[in-house]
mmCIF file of C-alpha atoms in Angstrom:
data_model
loop_
_atom_site.group_PDB
_atom_site.id
_atom_site.type_symbol
_atom_site.label_atom_id
_atom_site.label_comp_id
_atom_site.label_asym_id
_atom_site.label_seq_id
_atom_site.Cartn_x
_atom_site.Cartn_y
_atom_site.Cartn_z
ATOM 1 C CA MET J 63 -18.815 -4.323 -4.598
ATOM 2 C CA LEU J 64 -16.062 -2.087 -3.246
ATOM 3 C CA TYR J 65 -13.450 -3.331 -5.708
ATOM 4 C CA ASN J 66 -12.942 -5.883 -8.444
ATOM 5 C CA ILE J 67 -11.823 -8.899 -6.397
ATOM 6 C CA SER J 68 -10.999 -11.169 -9.331
ATOM 7 C CA LEU J 69 -9.005 -8.511 -11.204
ATOM 8 C CA SER J 70 -7.259 -7.498 -7.990
ATOM 9 C CA SER J 71 -6.334 -11.141 -7.349
ATOM 10 C CA GLU J 72 -4.917 -11.504 -10.866
ATOM 11 C CA ARG J 73 -2.879 -8.329 -10.492
ATOM 12 C CA LEU J 74 -1.474 -9.331 -7.124
ATOM 13 C CA LYS J 75 -0.297 -12.637 -8.551
ATOM 14 C CA GLU J 76 1.131 -10.951 -11.646
ATOM 15 C CA LEU J 77 3.032 -8.375 -9.568
ATOM 16 C CA ARG J 78 4.316 -10.993 -7.138
ATOM 17 C CA LEU J 79 5.645 -13.214 -9.912
ATOM 18 C CA LYS J 80 7.083 -10.260 -11.846
ATOM 19 C CA HIS J 81 9.113 -9.293 -8.772
ATOM 20 C CA GLY J 82 10.141 -12.881 -8.051
ATOM 21 C CA TYR J 83 8.426 -13.156 -4.660
ATOM 22 C CA THR J 84 6.820 -16.192 -3.100
ATOM 23 C CA MET J 85 3.561 -15.898 -1.182
ATOM 24 C CA GLN J 86 5.588 -16.413 1.981
ATOM 25 C CA ASP J 87 7.866 -13.482 1.021
ATOM 26 C CA ILE J 88 4.868 -11.211 0.584
ATOM 27 C CA ALA J 89 3.256 -12.361 3.830
ATOM 28 C CA LYS J 90 6.448 -11.408 5.695
ATOM 29 C CA LYS J 91 6.811 -8.077 3.885
ATOM 30 C CA ILE J 92 3.297 -6.946 4.767
ATOM 31 C CA ASP J 93 3.285 -8.466 8.274
ATOM 32 C CA LEU J 94 0.720 -11.224 7.805
ATOM 33 C CA LYS J 95 0.712 -14.194 10.174
ATOM 34 C CA SER J 96 1.076 -16.775 7.421
ATOM 35 C CA HIS J 97 1.458 -17.186 3.701
ATOM 36 C CA GLY J 98 -1.949 -18.897 3.777
ATOM 37 C CA THR J 99 -3.524 -15.581 4.729
ATOM 38 C CA TYR J 100 -1.865 -13.940 1.752
ATOM 39 C CA SER J 101 -2.822 -16.881 -0.458
ATOM 40 C CA ASP J 102 -6.476 -16.349 0.465
ATOM 41 C CA ILE J 103 -6.168 -12.666 -0.520
ATOM 42 C CA GLU J 104 -4.457 -13.502 -3.813
ATOM 43 C CA HIS J 105 -7.086 -16.134 -4.600
ATOM 44 C CA GLY J 106 -9.973 -13.784 -3.776
ATOM 45 C CA LYS J 107 -11.099 -15.726 -0.703
ATOM 46 C CA ASN J 108 -10.294 -12.896 1.723
ATOM 47 C CA ILE J 109 -10.924 -9.177 1.320
ATOM 48 C CA LEU J 110 -7.839 -7.045 0.747
ATOM 49 C CA THR J 111 -7.771 -4.486 3.573
ATOM 50 C CA SER J 112 -6.788 -0.908 2.860
ATOM 51 C CA ILE J 113 -3.674 -1.251 5.046
ATOM 52 C CA ASN J 114 -2.480 -4.335 3.165
ATOM 53 C CA ALA J 115 -3.362 -2.757 -0.179
ATOM 54 C CA LEU J 116 -1.285 0.305 0.741
ATOM 55 C CA LYS J 117 1.649 -1.889 1.777
ATOM 56 C CA LEU J 118 1.438 -3.806 -1.511
ATOM 57 C CA ALA J 119 1.125 -0.614 -3.572
ATOM 58 C CA ASN J 120 4.237 0.744 -1.878
ATOM 59 C CA LEU J 121 6.101 -2.546 -2.303
ATOM 60 C CA TYR J 122 5.336 -2.740 -6.018
ATOM 61 C CA ASN J 123 5.326 1.027 -6.605
ATOM 62 C CA VAL J 124 1.883 1.008 -8.198
ATOM 63 C CA SER J 125 -1.323 2.898 -7.459
ATOM 64 C CA LEU J 126 -3.961 1.680 -5.036
ATOM 65 C CA ASP J 127 -6.505 1.905 -7.850
ATOM 66 C CA TYR J 128 -4.392 -0.532 -9.860
ATOM 67 C CA ILE J 129 -4.096 -2.941 -6.907
ATOM 68 C CA TYR J 130 -7.863 -2.830 -6.386
ATOM 69 C CA GLY J 131 -8.588 -3.341 -10.096
ATOM 70 C CA LEU J 132 -10.282 0.049 -10.370
ATOM 71 C CA SER J 133 -7.832 1.456 -12.923
ATOM 72 C CA ASN J 134 -5.367 0.194 -15.498
ATOM 73 C CA ASN J 135 -2.973 3.011 -14.598
ATOM 74 C CA LYS J 136 -0.054 1.656 -12.564
ATOM 75 C CA ASN J 137 1.404 5.117 -11.953
ATOM 76 C CA ASN J 138 1.666 5.651 -8.235
ATOM 77 C CA LYS J 139 1.528 9.408 -7.909
ATOM 78 C CA ASN J 140 0.614 9.113 -4.232
ATOM 79 C CA LEU J 141 4.072 7.853 -3.226
ATOM 80 C CA MET J 142 6.546 10.418 -1.995
ATOM 81 C CA ASN J 143 9.874 10.490 -0.254
ATOM 82 C CA ASP J 144 10.635 12.106 3.108
ATOM 83 C CA LYS J 145 11.843 15.380 1.576
ATOM 84 C CA GLU J 146 8.655 15.758 -0.497
ATOM 85 C CA LEU J 147 6.555 15.024 2.589
ATOM 86 C CA ASP J 148 8.403 17.705 4.594
ATOM 87 C CA THR J 149 7.784 20.253 1.850
ATOM 88 C CA ILE J 150 4.078 19.461 1.688
ATOM 89 C CA LEU J 151 3.563 19.445 5.457
ATOM 90 C CA LYS J 152 5.433 22.711 5.977
ATOM 91 C CA THR J 153 3.456 24.676 3.386
ATOM 92 C CA GLY J 154 0.524 25.255 5.677
ATOM 93 C CA ILE J 155 -1.474 22.049 5.376
ATOM 94 C CA SER J 156 -4.480 21.912 7.658
ATOM 95 C CA TYR J 157 -6.828 19.293 9.033
ATOM 96 C CA ASN J 158 -10.415 20.012 10.081
ATOM 97 C CA GLY J 159 -9.745 23.689 9.443
ATOM 98 C CA LYS J 160 -6.755 23.869 11.787
ATOM 99 C CA THR J 161 -3.136 24.284 10.699
ATOM 100 C CA LEU J 162 -0.824 21.484 11.795
ATOM 101 C CA THR J 163 1.683 22.413 14.478
ATOM 102 C CA SER J 164 5.314 21.256 14.452
ATOM 103 C CA THR J 165 4.348 18.609 17.013
ATOM 104 C CA ASP J 166 1.471 17.447 14.797
ATOM 105 C CA ILE J 167 3.847 17.127 11.839
ATOM 106 C CA ILE J 168 6.338 15.078 13.873
ATOM 107 C CA ALA J 169 3.546 12.785 15.094
ATOM 108 C CA LEU J 170 2.145 12.376 11.576
ATOM 109 C CA LYS J 171 5.565 11.515 10.148
ATOM 110 C CA ALA J 172 6.174 9.004 12.971
ATOM 111 C CA PHE J 173 2.814 7.380 12.228
ATOM 112 C CA LEU J 174 3.598 7.128 8.503
ATOM 113 C CA GLN J 175 7.033 5.730 9.269
ATOM 114 C CA GLY J 176 5.409 3.056 11.449
ATOM 115 C CA LEU J 177 3.108 2.059 8.582
ATOM 116 C CA THR J 178 6.006 1.596 6.189
ATOM 117 C CA SER J 179 8.722 0.321 8.539
ATOM 118 C CA SER J 180 8.247 -3.324 7.564
ATOM 119 C CA LYS J 181 9.765 -2.765 4.138
#
């Protein structure tokens, strides 16, 4: 099993209720076609995709490991703001052994913005 489906389902419900959201609210926030699709995820009938898990982790400001039931630590150290991202990308980060160019950095930031624009 890739993740603990039943624990993940419990946590998603707990987080949703804690934040006062309906299933329909969450479906809209993470760009699902219907609240039924989200309901199936929350009830463990559908697999939680990595994209939806990331959107939910960002929405609730918790770690992906917590969402997936792999850790009890809610701390989301992987979230950062735009300024922190700029600092990290400009310090010589590389991919596949090649340093990112200014154009690469702009494209990467645009991609990340597209992933999170629904919030």
